[in-house]
């Protein structure tokens, strides 16, 4: 979760230099992410039609579901899905750091 957040934050930081109202978009995006993550409820029992798909395609929901399975229900977490999101998080982090180092000279001009 930390690695995924770092990668997304690096990319948003790069975009935020050029877009003035990005904070409003991020506020709305985090509210939507909170509601489709299922922090206080289980997605698969609350929304049976979309719960499994939302757990697969939402990284925060899949991490929360894995934590819930291992801590509350004493089941093994979804290792393949966790590994997939770990690799995607590594790629996002690498892309974010690479973009920041590549474009750091143009940040001063745009500010």
PDB file of N, CA and C in Angstrom:
ATOM      1  N   UNK A   1       0.835  -1.193   0.000  1.00  0.00           N
ATOM      2  CA  UNK A   1       0.000   0.000   0.000  1.00  0.00           C
ATOM      3  C   UNK A   1       0.876   1.251   0.000  1.00  0.00           C
ATOM      4  N   UNK A   2       1.958   1.208   0.753  1.00  0.00           N
ATOM      5  CA  UNK A   2       2.859   2.357   0.795  1.00  0.00           C
ATOM      6  C   UNK A   2       3.524   2.562  -0.561  1.00  0.00           C
ATOM      7  N   UNK A   3       3.934   1.483  -1.188  1.00  0.00           N
ATOM      8  CA  UNK A   3       4.594   1.590  -2.487  1.00  0.00           C
ATOM      9  C   UNK A   3       3.626   2.091  -3.559  1.00  0.00           C
ATOM     10  N   UNK A   4       2.400   1.611  -3.535  1.00  0.00           N
ATOM     11  CA  UNK A   4       1.394   2.080  -4.490  1.00  0.00           C
ATOM     12  C   UNK A   4       1.086   3.555  -4.273  1.00  0.00           C
ATOM     13  N   UNK A   5       0.958   3.967  -3.026  1.00  0.00           N
ATOM     14  CA  UNK A   5       0.687   5.364  -2.710  1.00  0.00           C
ATOM     15  C   UNK A   5       1.842   6.255  -3.139  1.00  0.00           C
ATOM     16  N   UNK A   6       3.076   5.788  -2.940  1.00  0.00           N
ATOM     17  CA  UNK A   6       4.241   6.559  -3.355  1.00  0.00           C
ATOM     18  C   UNK A   6       4.269   6.751  -4.867  1.00  0.00           C
ATOM     19  N   UNK A   7       4.003   5.688  -5.613  1.00  0.00           N
ATOM     20  CA  UNK A   7       4.006   5.795  -7.071  1.00  0.00           C
ATOM     21  C   UNK A   7       2.937   6.731  -7.591  1.00  0.00           C
ATOM     22  N   UNK A   8       1.722   6.618  -7.047  1.00  0.00           N
ATOM     23  CA  UNK A   8       0.643   7.520  -7.467  1.00  0.00           C
ATOM     24  C   UNK A   8       0.943   8.957  -7.071  1.00  0.00           C
ATOM     25  N   UNK A   9       1.537   9.151  -5.891  1.00  0.00           N
ATOM     26  CA  UNK A   9       1.850  10.498  -5.429  1.00  0.00           C
ATOM     27  C   UNK A   9       2.920  11.150  -6.289  1.00  0.00           C
ATOM     28  N   UNK A  10       3.907  10.381  -6.710  1.00  0.00           N
ATOM     29  CA  UNK A  10       4.941  10.939  -7.590  1.00  0.00           C
ATOM     30  C   UNK A  10       4.350  11.385  -8.916  1.00  0.00           C
ATOM     31  N   UNK A  11       3.480  10.578  -9.484  1.00  0.00           N
ATOM     32  CA  UNK A  11       2.863  10.962 -10.758  1.00  0.00           C
ATOM     33  C   UNK A  11       1.935  12.160 -10.583  1.00  0.00           C
ATOM     34  N   UNK A  12       1.175  12.189  -9.487  1.00  0.00           N
ATOM     35  CA  UNK A  12       0.296  13.333  -9.236  1.00  0.00           C
ATOM     36  C   UNK A  12       1.092  14.603  -8.959  1.00  0.00           C
ATOM     37  N   UNK A  13       2.258  14.463  -8.325  1.00  0.00           N
ATOM     38  CA  UNK A  13       3.096  15.631  -8.097  1.00  0.00           C
ATOM     39  C   UNK A  13       3.572  16.220  -9.418  1.00  0.00           C
ATOM     40  N   UNK A  14       3.959  15.351 -10.340  1.00  0.00           N
ATOM     41  CA  UNK A  14       4.410  15.822 -11.648  1.00  0.00           C
ATOM     42  C   UNK A  14       3.270  16.512 -12.398  1.00  0.00           C
ATOM     43  N   UNK A  15       2.091  15.924 -12.375  1.00  0.00           N
ATOM     44  CA  UNK A  15       0.953  16.526 -13.064  1.00  0.00           C
ATOM     45  C   UNK A  15       0.505  17.803 -12.365  1.00  0.00           C
ATOM     46  N   UNK A  16       0.610  17.835 -11.031  1.00  0.00           N
ATOM     47  CA  UNK A  16       0.177  18.990 -10.251  1.00  0.00           C
ATOM     48  C   UNK A  16       0.968  20.256 -10.526  1.00  0.00           C
ATOM     49  N   UNK A  17       2.175  20.122 -11.037  1.00  0.00           N
ATOM     50  CA  UNK A  17       2.963  21.303 -11.383  1.00  0.00           C
ATOM     51  C   UNK A  17       2.317  22.042 -12.554  1.00  0.00           C
ATOM     52  N   UNK A  18       1.724  21.302 -13.466  1.00  0.00           N
ATOM     53  CA  UNK A  18       1.165  21.901 -14.672  1.00  0.00           C
ATOM     54  C   UNK A  18      -0.337  22.171 -14.586  1.00  0.00           C
ATOM     55  N   UNK A  19      -1.058  21.496 -13.707  1.00  0.00           N
ATOM     56  CA  UNK A  19      -2.513  21.665 -13.595  1.00  0.00           C
ATOM     57  C   UNK A  19      -2.805  22.389 -12.290  1.00  0.00           C
ATOM     58  N   UNK A  20      -3.474  23.539 -12.385  1.00  0.00           N
ATOM     59  CA  UNK A  20      -3.705  24.360 -11.194  1.00  0.00           C
ATOM     60  C   UNK A  20      -4.744  23.768 -10.246  1.00  0.00           C
ATOM     61  N   UNK A  21      -5.821  23.217 -10.746  1.00  0.00           N
ATOM     62  CA  UNK A  21      -6.917  22.736  -9.907  1.00  0.00           C
ATOM     63  C   UNK A  21      -6.863  21.235  -9.657  1.00  0.00           C
ATOM     64  N   UNK A  22      -5.689  20.671  -9.616  1.00  0.00           N
ATOM     65  CA  UNK A  22      -5.574  19.234  -9.402  1.00  0.00           C
ATOM     66  C   UNK A  22      -6.013  18.831  -7.999  1.00  0.00           C
ATOM     67  N   UNK A  23      -5.910  19.725  -7.039  1.00  0.00           N
ATOM     68  CA  UNK A  23      -6.308  19.370  -5.672  1.00  0.00           C
ATOM     69  C   UNK A  23      -7.803  19.073  -5.591  1.00  0.00           C
ATOM     70  N   UNK A  24      -8.623  19.797  -6.351  1.00  0.00           N
ATOM     71  CA  UNK A  24     -10.060  19.511  -6.361  1.00  0.00           C
ATOM     72  C   UNK A  24     -10.357  18.151  -6.973  1.00  0.00           C
ATOM     73  N   UNK A  25      -9.663  17.810  -8.032  1.00  0.00           N
ATOM     74  CA  UNK A  25      -9.857  16.516  -8.684  1.00  0.00           C
ATOM     75  C   UNK A  25      -9.396  15.388  -7.755  1.00  0.00           C
ATOM     76  N   UNK A  26      -8.296  15.585  -7.048  1.00  0.00           N
ATOM     77  CA  UNK A  26      -7.787  14.571  -6.133  1.00  0.00           C
ATOM     78  C   UNK A  26      -8.747  14.378  -4.962  1.00  0.00           C
ATOM     79  N   UNK A  27      -9.346  15.454  -4.453  1.00  0.00           N
ATOM     80  CA  UNK A  27     -10.324  15.333  -3.362  1.00  0.00           C
ATOM     81  C   UNK A  27     -11.514  14.482  -3.789  1.00  0.00           C
ATOM     82  N   UNK A  28     -12.029  14.733  -4.967  1.00  0.00           N
ATOM     83  CA  UNK A  28     -13.170  13.961  -5.466  1.00  0.00           C
ATOM     84  C   UNK A  28     -12.747  12.519  -5.740  1.00  0.00           C
ATOM     85  N   UNK A  29     -11.560  12.342  -6.320  1.00  0.00           N
ATOM     86  CA  UNK A  29     -11.069  10.996  -6.618  1.00  0.00           C
ATOM     87  C   UNK A  29     -10.852  10.156  -5.370  1.00  0.00           C
ATOM     88  N   UNK A  30     -10.331  10.756  -4.310  1.00  0.00           N
ATOM     89  CA  UNK A  30     -10.129   9.987  -3.085  1.00  0.00           C
ATOM     90  C   UNK A  30     -11.451   9.652  -2.402  1.00  0.00           C
ATOM     91  N   UNK A  31     -12.446  10.523  -2.523  1.00  0.00           N
ATOM     92  CA  UNK A  31     -13.765  10.186  -1.975  1.00  0.00           C
ATOM     93  C   UNK A  31     -14.388   9.023  -2.729  1.00  0.00           C
ATOM     94  N   UNK A  32     -14.286   9.029  -4.047  1.00  0.00           N
ATOM     95  CA  UNK A  32     -14.811   7.922  -4.853  1.00  0.00           C
ATOM     96  C   UNK A  32     -14.053   6.639  -4.531  1.00  0.00           C
ATOM     97  N   UNK A  33     -12.735   6.724  -4.407  1.00  0.00           N
ATOM     98  CA  UNK A  33     -11.940   5.550  -4.060  1.00  0.00           C
ATOM     99  C   UNK A  33     -12.327   5.002  -2.695  1.00  0.00           C
ATOM    100  N   UNK A  34     -12.610   5.881  -1.748  1.00  0.00           N
ATOM    101  CA  UNK A  34     -13.028   5.435  -0.418  1.00  0.00           C
ATOM    102  C   UNK A  34     -14.340   4.673  -0.486  1.00  0.00           C
ATOM    103  N   UNK A  35     -15.287   5.165  -1.260  1.00  0.00           N
ATOM    104  CA  UNK A  35     -16.594   4.508  -1.317  1.00  0.00           C
ATOM    105  C   UNK A  35     -16.566   3.196  -2.090  1.00  0.00           C
ATOM    106  N   UNK A  36     -15.702   3.080  -3.111  1.00  0.00           N
ATOM    107  CA  UNK A  36     -15.660   1.828  -3.869  1.00  0.00           C
ATOM    108  C   UNK A  36     -14.639   0.843  -3.317  1.00  0.00           C
ATOM    109  N   UNK A  37     -13.995   1.184  -2.203  1.00  0.00           N
ATOM    110  CA  UNK A  37     -13.019   0.288  -1.611  1.00  0.00           C
ATOM    111  C   UNK A  37     -13.650  -0.665  -0.613  1.00  0.00           C
ATOM    112  N   UNK A  38     -14.635  -0.248   0.099  1.00  0.00           N
ATOM    113  CA  UNK A  38     -15.274  -1.117   1.081  1.00  0.00           C
ATOM    114  C   UNK A  38     -14.495  -1.206   2.373  1.00  0.00           C
ATOM    115  N   UNK A  39     -14.163  -0.062   2.945  1.00  0.00           N
ATOM    116  CA  UNK A  39     -13.395  -0.046   4.183  1.00  0.00           C
ATOM    117  C   UNK A  39     -14.237  -0.589   5.338  1.00  0.00           C
ATOM    118  N   UNK A  40     -15.469  -0.155   5.442  1.00  0.00           N
ATOM    119  CA  UNK A  40     -16.321  -0.533   6.558  1.00  0.00           C
ATOM    120  C   UNK A  40     -17.284  -1.663   6.237  1.00  0.00           C
ATOM    121  N   UNK A  41     -17.200  -2.203   5.034  1.00  0.00           N
ATOM    122  CA  UNK A  41     -18.064  -3.311   4.640  1.00  0.00           C
ATOM    123  C   UNK A  41     -17.322  -4.200   3.658  1.00  0.00           C
ATOM    124  N   UNK A  42     -17.771  -5.423   3.528  1.00  0.00           N
ATOM    125  CA  UNK A  42     -17.179  -6.374   2.605  1.00  0.00           C
ATOM    126  C   UNK A  42     -17.849  -6.216   1.240  1.00  0.00           C
ATOM    127  N   UNK A  43     -17.063  -5.930   0.228  1.00  0.00           N
ATOM    128  CA  UNK A  43     -17.616  -5.676  -1.104  1.00  0.00           C
ATOM    129  C   UNK A  43     -18.341  -6.881  -1.680  1.00  0.00           C
ATOM    130  N   UNK A  44     -17.812  -8.058  -1.442  1.00  0.00           N
ATOM    131  CA  UNK A  44     -18.396  -9.261  -2.056  1.00  0.00           C
ATOM    132  C   UNK A  44     -19.744  -9.606  -1.455  1.00  0.00           C
ATOM    133  N   UNK A  45     -19.972  -9.280  -0.190  1.00  0.00           N
ATOM    134  CA  UNK A  45     -21.285  -9.554   0.406  1.00  0.00           C
ATOM    135  C   UNK A  45     -22.253  -8.393   0.197  1.00  0.00           C
ATOM    136  N   UNK A  46     -21.746  -7.173   0.156  1.00  0.00           N
ATOM    137  CA  UNK A  46     -22.614  -6.001  -0.004  1.00  0.00           C
ATOM    138  C   UNK A  46     -23.073  -5.829  -1.452  1.00  0.00           C
ATOM    139  N   UNK A  47     -22.157  -5.984  -2.389  1.00  0.00           N
ATOM    140  CA  UNK A  47     -22.463  -5.843  -3.815  1.00  0.00           C
ATOM    141  C   UNK A  47     -22.034  -7.138  -4.501  1.00  0.00           C
ATOM    142  N   UNK A  48     -22.873  -8.159  -4.509  1.00  0.00           N
ATOM    143  CA  UNK A  48     -22.439  -9.461  -5.042  1.00  0.00           C
ATOM    144  C   UNK A  48     -22.095  -9.439  -6.535  1.00  0.00           C
ATOM    145  N   UNK A  49     -22.771  -8.590  -7.313  1.00  0.00           N
ATOM    146  CA  UNK A  49     -22.527  -8.578  -8.760  1.00  0.00           C
ATOM    147  C   UNK A  49     -21.164  -7.976  -9.103  1.00  0.00           C
ATOM    148  N   UNK A  50     -20.761  -6.931  -8.398  1.00  0.00           N
ATOM    149  CA  UNK A  50     -19.535  -6.219  -8.738  1.00  0.00           C
ATOM    150  C   UNK A  50     -18.420  -6.389  -7.720  1.00  0.00           C
ATOM    151  N   UNK A  51     -18.690  -7.024  -6.599  1.00  0.00           N
ATOM    152  CA  UNK A  51     -17.716  -7.095  -5.516  1.00  0.00           C
ATOM    153  C   UNK A  51     -16.419  -7.775  -5.890  1.00  0.00           C
ATOM    154  N   UNK A  52     -16.501  -8.892  -6.572  1.00  0.00           N
ATOM    155  CA  UNK A  52     -15.281  -9.618  -6.942  1.00  0.00           C
ATOM    156  C   UNK A  52     -14.455  -8.834  -7.947  1.00  0.00           C
ATOM    157  N   UNK A  53     -15.105  -8.192  -8.902  1.00  0.00           N
ATOM    158  CA  UNK A  53     -14.375  -7.389  -9.890  1.00  0.00           C
ATOM    159  C   UNK A  53     -13.747  -6.160  -9.247  1.00  0.00           C
ATOM    160  N   UNK A  54     -14.466  -5.553  -8.312  1.00  0.00           N
ATOM    161  CA  UNK A  54     -13.912  -4.375  -7.631  1.00  0.00           C
ATOM    162  C   UNK A  54     -12.719  -4.763  -6.765  1.00  0.00           C
ATOM    163  N   UNK A  55     -12.737  -5.954  -6.189  1.00  0.00           N
ATOM    164  CA  UNK A  55     -11.589  -6.415  -5.406  1.00  0.00           C
ATOM    165  C   UNK A  55     -10.378  -6.677  -6.284  1.00  0.00           C
ATOM    166  N   UNK A  56     -10.605  -7.135  -7.504  1.00  0.00           N
ATOM    167  CA  UNK A  56      -9.487  -7.415  -8.400  1.00  0.00           C
ATOM    168  C   UNK A  56      -8.876  -6.157  -8.977  1.00  0.00           C
ATOM    169  N   UNK A  57      -9.694  -5.203  -9.381  1.00  0.00           N
ATOM    170  CA  UNK A  57      -9.198  -4.046 -10.129  1.00  0.00           C
ATOM    171  C   UNK A  57      -8.920  -2.819  -9.278  1.00  0.00           C
ATOM    172  N   UNK A  58      -9.274  -2.833  -8.031  1.00  0.00           N
ATOM    173  CA  UNK A  58      -8.994  -1.734  -7.118  1.00  0.00           C
ATOM    174  C   UNK A  58      -7.889  -2.198  -6.173  1.00  0.00           C
ATOM    175  N   UNK A  59      -6.705  -1.598  -6.251  1.00  0.00           N
ATOM    176  CA  UNK A  59      -5.594  -2.096  -5.434  1.00  0.00           C
ATOM    177  C   UNK A  59      -5.837  -1.955  -3.938  1.00  0.00           C
ATOM    178  N   UNK A  60      -6.465  -0.883  -3.509  1.00  0.00           N
ATOM    179  CA  UNK A  60      -6.716  -0.683  -2.088  1.00  0.00           C
ATOM    180  C   UNK A  60      -7.738  -1.708  -1.594  1.00  0.00           C
ATOM    181  N   UNK A  61      -8.741  -1.985  -2.396  1.00  0.00           N
ATOM    182  CA  UNK A  61      -9.747  -2.978  -2.013  1.00  0.00           C
ATOM    183  C   UNK A  61      -9.146  -4.371  -1.930  1.00  0.00           C
ATOM    184  N   UNK A  62      -8.267  -4.714  -2.861  1.00  0.00           N
ATOM    185  CA  UNK A  62      -7.651  -6.041  -2.803  1.00  0.00           C
ATOM    186  C   UNK A  62      -6.730  -6.175  -1.597  1.00  0.00           C
ATOM    187  N   UNK A  63      -6.017  -5.108  -1.246  1.00  0.00           N
ATOM    188  CA  UNK A  63      -5.174  -5.159  -0.052  1.00  0.00           C
ATOM    189  C   UNK A  63      -6.016  -5.267   1.211  1.00  0.00           C
ATOM    190  N   UNK A  64      -7.108  -4.509   1.281  1.00  0.00           N
ATOM    191  CA  UNK A  64      -7.984  -4.593   2.452  1.00  0.00           C
ATOM    192  C   UNK A  64      -8.653  -5.960   2.560  1.00  0.00           C
ATOM    193  N   UNK A  65      -9.053  -6.515   1.440  1.00  0.00           N
ATOM    194  CA  UNK A  65      -9.664  -7.840   1.462  1.00  0.00           C
ATOM    195  C   UNK A  65      -8.663  -8.894   1.917  1.00  0.00           C
ATOM    196  N   UNK A  66      -7.428  -8.797   1.464  1.00  0.00           N
ATOM    197  CA  UNK A  66      -6.397  -9.743   1.899  1.00  0.00           C
ATOM    198  C   UNK A  66      -6.113  -9.609   3.390  1.00  0.00           C
ATOM    199  N   UNK A  67      -6.056  -8.377   3.868  1.00  0.00           N
ATOM    200  CA  UNK A  67      -5.842  -8.173   5.302  1.00  0.00           C
ATOM    201  C   UNK A  67      -7.027  -8.690   6.114  1.00  0.00           C
ATOM    202  N   UNK A  68      -8.221  -8.452   5.620  1.00  0.00           N
ATOM    203  CA  UNK A  68      -9.428  -8.928   6.307  1.00  0.00           C
ATOM    204  C   UNK A  68      -9.468 -10.455   6.341  1.00  0.00           C
ATOM    205  N   UNK A  69      -9.086 -11.089   5.221  1.00  0.00           N
ATOM    206  CA  UNK A  69      -9.082 -12.554   5.178  1.00  0.00           C
ATOM    207  C   UNK A  69      -8.083 -13.139   6.165  1.00  0.00           C
ATOM    208  N   UNK A  70      -6.909 -12.538   6.262  1.00  0.00           N
ATOM    209  CA  UNK A  70      -5.890 -13.122   7.135  1.00  0.00           C
ATOM    210  C   UNK A  70      -6.110 -12.772   8.602  1.00  0.00           C
ATOM    211  N   UNK A  71      -6.576 -11.577   8.909  1.00  0.00           N
ATOM    212  CA  UNK A  71      -6.716 -11.177  10.304  1.00  0.00           C
ATOM    213  C   UNK A  71      -8.040 -11.597  10.936  1.00  0.00           C
ATOM    214  N   UNK A  72      -9.119 -11.477  10.221  1.00  0.00           N
ATOM    215  CA  UNK A  72     -10.431 -11.763  10.806  1.00  0.00           C
ATOM    216  C   UNK A  72     -10.841 -13.207  10.573  1.00  0.00           C
ATOM    217  N   UNK A  73     -10.700 -13.676   9.327  1.00  0.00           N
ATOM    218  CA  UNK A  73     -11.217 -14.986   8.971  1.00  0.00           C
ATOM    219  C   UNK A  73     -10.178 -16.105   9.040  1.00  0.00           C
ATOM    220  N   UNK A  74      -8.932 -15.798   9.372  1.00  0.00           N
ATOM    221  CA  UNK A  74      -7.830 -16.778   9.476  1.00  0.00           C
ATOM    222  C   UNK A  74      -7.663 -17.601   8.204  1.00  0.00           C
ATOM    223  N   UNK A  75      -7.751 -16.925   7.068  1.00  0.00           N
ATOM    224  CA  UNK A  75      -7.539 -17.561   5.769  1.00  0.00           C
ATOM    225  C   UNK A  75      -6.282 -16.973   5.137  1.00  0.00           C
ATOM    226  N   UNK A  76      -5.767 -17.665   4.165  1.00  0.00           N
ATOM    227  CA  UNK A  76      -4.591 -17.171   3.455  1.00  0.00           C
ATOM    228  C   UNK A  76      -4.983 -16.007   2.557  1.00  0.00           C
ATOM    229  N   UNK A  77      -4.150 -14.971   2.491  1.00  0.00           N
ATOM    230  CA  UNK A  77      -4.460 -13.859   1.594  1.00  0.00           C
ATOM    231  C   UNK A  77      -4.306 -14.273   0.134  1.00  0.00           C
ATOM    232  N   UNK A  78      -4.750 -13.420  -0.762  1.00  0.00           N
ATOM    233  CA  UNK A  78      -4.661 -13.689  -2.196  1.00  0.00           C
ATOM    234  C   UNK A  78      -3.251 -13.333  -2.674  1.00  0.00           C
ATOM    235  N   UNK A  79      -2.353 -14.303  -2.628  1.00  0.00           N
ATOM    236  CA  UNK A  79      -0.943 -14.044  -2.903  1.00  0.00           C
ATOM    237  C   UNK A  79      -0.696 -13.592  -4.337  1.00  0.00           C
ATOM    238  N   UNK A  80      -1.361 -14.199  -5.293  1.00  0.00           N
ATOM    239  CA  UNK A  80      -1.137 -13.829  -6.701  1.00  0.00           C
ATOM    240  C   UNK A  80      -1.576 -12.400  -6.968  1.00  0.00           C
ATOM    241  N   UNK A  81      -2.707 -12.027  -6.411  1.00  0.00           N
ATOM    242  CA  UNK A  81      -3.203 -10.663  -6.609  1.00  0.00           C
ATOM    243  C   UNK A  81      -2.307  -9.656  -5.893  1.00  0.00           C
ATOM    244  N   UNK A  82      -1.829 -10.007  -4.709  1.00  0.00           N
ATOM    245  CA  UNK A  82      -0.909  -9.122  -3.995  1.00  0.00           C
ATOM    246  C   UNK A  82       0.401  -8.961  -4.757  1.00  0.00           C
ATOM    247  N   UNK A  83       0.889 -10.042  -5.334  1.00  0.00           N
ATOM    248  CA  UNK A  83       2.118  -9.965  -6.127  1.00  0.00           C
ATOM    249  C   UNK A  83       1.913  -9.109  -7.368  1.00  0.00           C
ATOM    250  N   UNK A  84       0.755  -9.245  -8.010  1.00  0.00           N
ATOM    251  CA  UNK A  84       0.452  -8.429  -9.182  1.00  0.00           C
ATOM    252  C   UNK A  84       0.441  -6.947  -8.829  1.00  0.00           C
ATOM    253  N   UNK A  85      -0.231  -6.589  -7.737  1.00  0.00           N
ATOM    254  CA  UNK A  85      -0.277  -5.177  -7.349  1.00  0.00           C
ATOM    255  C   UNK A  85       1.071  -4.677  -6.853  1.00  0.00           C
ATOM    256  N   UNK A  86       1.898  -5.555  -6.312  1.00  0.00           N
ATOM    257  CA  UNK A  86       3.249  -5.165  -5.916  1.00  0.00           C
ATOM    258  C   UNK A  86       4.084  -4.817  -7.145  1.00  0.00           C
ATOM    259  N   UNK A  87       3.983  -5.628  -8.186  1.00  0.00           N
ATOM    260  CA  UNK A  87       4.735  -5.359  -9.423  1.00  0.00           C
ATOM    261  C   UNK A  87       4.223  -4.072 -10.073  1.00  0.00           C
ATOM    262  N   UNK A  88       2.909  -3.880 -10.109  1.00  0.00           N
ATOM    263  CA  UNK A  88       2.348  -2.649 -10.671  1.00  0.00           C
ATOM    264  C   UNK A  88       2.788  -1.441  -9.853  1.00  0.00           C
ATOM    265  N   UNK A  89       2.849  -1.591  -8.537  1.00  0.00           N
ATOM    266  CA  UNK A  89       3.296  -0.500  -7.676  1.00  0.00           C
ATOM    267  C   UNK A  89       4.765  -0.173  -7.909  1.00  0.00           C
ATOM    268  N   UNK A  90       5.582  -1.203  -8.109  1.00  0.00           N
ATOM    269  CA  UNK A  90       6.989  -0.956  -8.440  1.00  0.00           C
ATOM    270  C   UNK A  90       7.120  -0.197  -9.751  1.00  0.00           C
ATOM    271  N   UNK A  91       6.347  -0.590 -10.745  1.00  0.00           N
ATOM    272  CA  UNK A  91       6.394   0.113 -12.032  1.00  0.00           C
ATOM    273  C   UNK A  91       5.915   1.553 -11.904  1.00  0.00           C
ATOM    274  N   UNK A  92       4.837   1.773 -11.154  1.00  0.00           N
ATOM    275  CA  UNK A  92       4.346   3.138 -10.927  1.00  0.00           C
ATOM    276  C   UNK A  92       5.387   3.988 -10.209  1.00  0.00           C
ATOM    277  N   UNK A  93       6.040   3.412  -9.214  1.00  0.00           N
ATOM    278  CA  UNK A  93       7.063   4.150  -8.469  1.00  0.00           C
ATOM    279  C   UNK A  93       8.251   4.481  -9.358  1.00  0.00           C
ATOM    280  N   UNK A  94       8.685   3.507 -10.142  1.00  0.00           N
ATOM    281  CA  UNK A  94       9.797   3.763 -11.048  1.00  0.00           C
ATOM    282  C   UNK A  94       9.436   4.836 -12.064  1.00  0.00           C
ATOM    283  N   UNK A  95       8.235   4.741 -12.636  1.00  0.00           N
ATOM    284  CA  UNK A  95       7.798   5.727 -13.619  1.00  0.00           C
ATOM    285  C   UNK A  95       7.689   7.116 -12.991  1.00  0.00           C
ATOM    286  N   UNK A  96       7.174   7.195 -11.779  1.00  0.00           N
ATOM    287  CA  UNK A  96       7.054   8.489 -11.102  1.00  0.00           C
ATOM    288  C   UNK A  96       8.396   9.118 -10.810  1.00  0.00           C
ATOM    289  N   UNK A  97       9.331   8.339 -10.261  1.00  0.00           N
ATOM    290  CA  UNK A  97      10.660   8.874  -9.938  1.00  0.00           C
ATOM    291  C   UNK A  97      11.407   9.229 -11.211  1.00  0.00           C
ATOM    292  N   UNK A  98      11.302   8.406 -12.235  1.00  0.00           N
ATOM    293  CA  UNK A  98      11.948   8.687 -13.519  1.00  0.00           C
ATOM    294  C   UNK A  98      11.406   9.975 -14.132  1.00  0.00           C
ATOM    295  N   UNK A  99      10.097  10.157 -14.079  1.00  0.00           N
ATOM    296  CA  UNK A  99       9.483  11.362 -14.636  1.00  0.00           C
ATOM    297  C   UNK A  99       9.910  12.605 -13.871  1.00  0.00           C
ATOM    298  N   UNK A 100      10.001  12.497 -12.565  1.00  0.00           N
ATOM    299  CA  UNK A 100      10.421  13.643 -11.753  1.00  0.00           C
ATOM    300  C   UNK A 100      11.863  14.023 -12.075  1.00  0.00           C
ATOM    301  N   UNK A 101      12.757  13.046 -12.147  1.00  0.00           N
ATOM    302  CA  UNK A 101      14.157  13.354 -12.470  1.00  0.00           C
ATOM    303  C   UNK A 101      14.319  13.868 -13.889  1.00  0.00           C
ATOM    304  N   UNK A 102      13.524  13.370 -14.798  1.00  0.00           N
ATOM    305  CA  UNK A 102      13.626  13.801 -16.200  1.00  0.00           C
ATOM    306  C   UNK A 102      13.116  15.222 -16.389  1.00  0.00           C
ATOM    307  N   UNK A 103      12.051  15.582 -15.688  1.00  0.00           N
ATOM    308  CA  UNK A 103      11.400  16.878 -15.898  1.00  0.00           C
ATOM    309  C   UNK A 103      11.722  17.914 -14.827  1.00  0.00           C
ATOM    310  N   UNK A 104      12.690  17.655 -13.943  1.00  0.00           N
ATOM    311  CA  UNK A 104      12.910  18.572 -12.835  1.00  0.00           C
ATOM    312  C   UNK A 104      13.388  19.951 -13.276  1.00  0.00           C
ATOM    313  N   UNK A 105      14.036  20.063 -14.406  1.00  0.00           N
ATOM    314  CA  UNK A 105      14.490  21.378 -14.878  1.00  0.00           C
ATOM    315  C   UNK A 105      13.333  22.206 -15.449  1.00  0.00           C
ATOM    316  N   UNK A 106      12.287  21.558 -15.906  1.00  0.00           N
ATOM    317  CA  UNK A 106      11.158  22.306 -16.473  1.00  0.00           C
ATOM    318  C   UNK A 106      10.158  22.747 -15.412  1.00  0.00           C
ATOM    319  N   UNK A 107      10.280  22.255 -14.177  1.00  0.00           N
ATOM    320  CA  UNK A 107       9.356  22.660 -13.119  1.00  0.00           C
ATOM    321  C   UNK A 107       9.540  24.138 -12.764  1.00  0.00           C
ATOM    322  N   UNK A 108      10.755  24.592 -12.749  1.00  0.00           N
ATOM    323  CA  UNK A 108      11.027  25.994 -12.390  1.00  0.00           C
ATOM    324  C   UNK A 108      10.425  26.923 -13.429  1.00  0.00           C
ATOM    325  N   UNK A 109      10.508  26.554 -14.695  1.00  0.00           N
ATOM    326  CA  UNK A 109       9.964  27.404 -15.759  1.00  0.00           C
ATOM    327  C   UNK A 109       8.445  27.492 -15.697  1.00  0.00           C
ATOM    328  N   UNK A 110       7.804  26.415 -15.308  1.00  0.00           N
ATOM    329  CA  UNK A 110       6.333  26.433 -15.308  1.00  0.00           C
ATOM    330  C   UNK A 110       5.750  27.088 -14.052  1.00  0.00           C
ATOM    331  N   UNK A 111       6.528  27.153 -12.987  1.00  0.00           N
ATOM    332  CA  UNK A 111       6.041  27.812 -11.765  1.00  0.00           C
ATOM    333  C   UNK A 111       6.186  29.289 -11.955  1.00  0.00           C
TER     334      UNK A 111
END
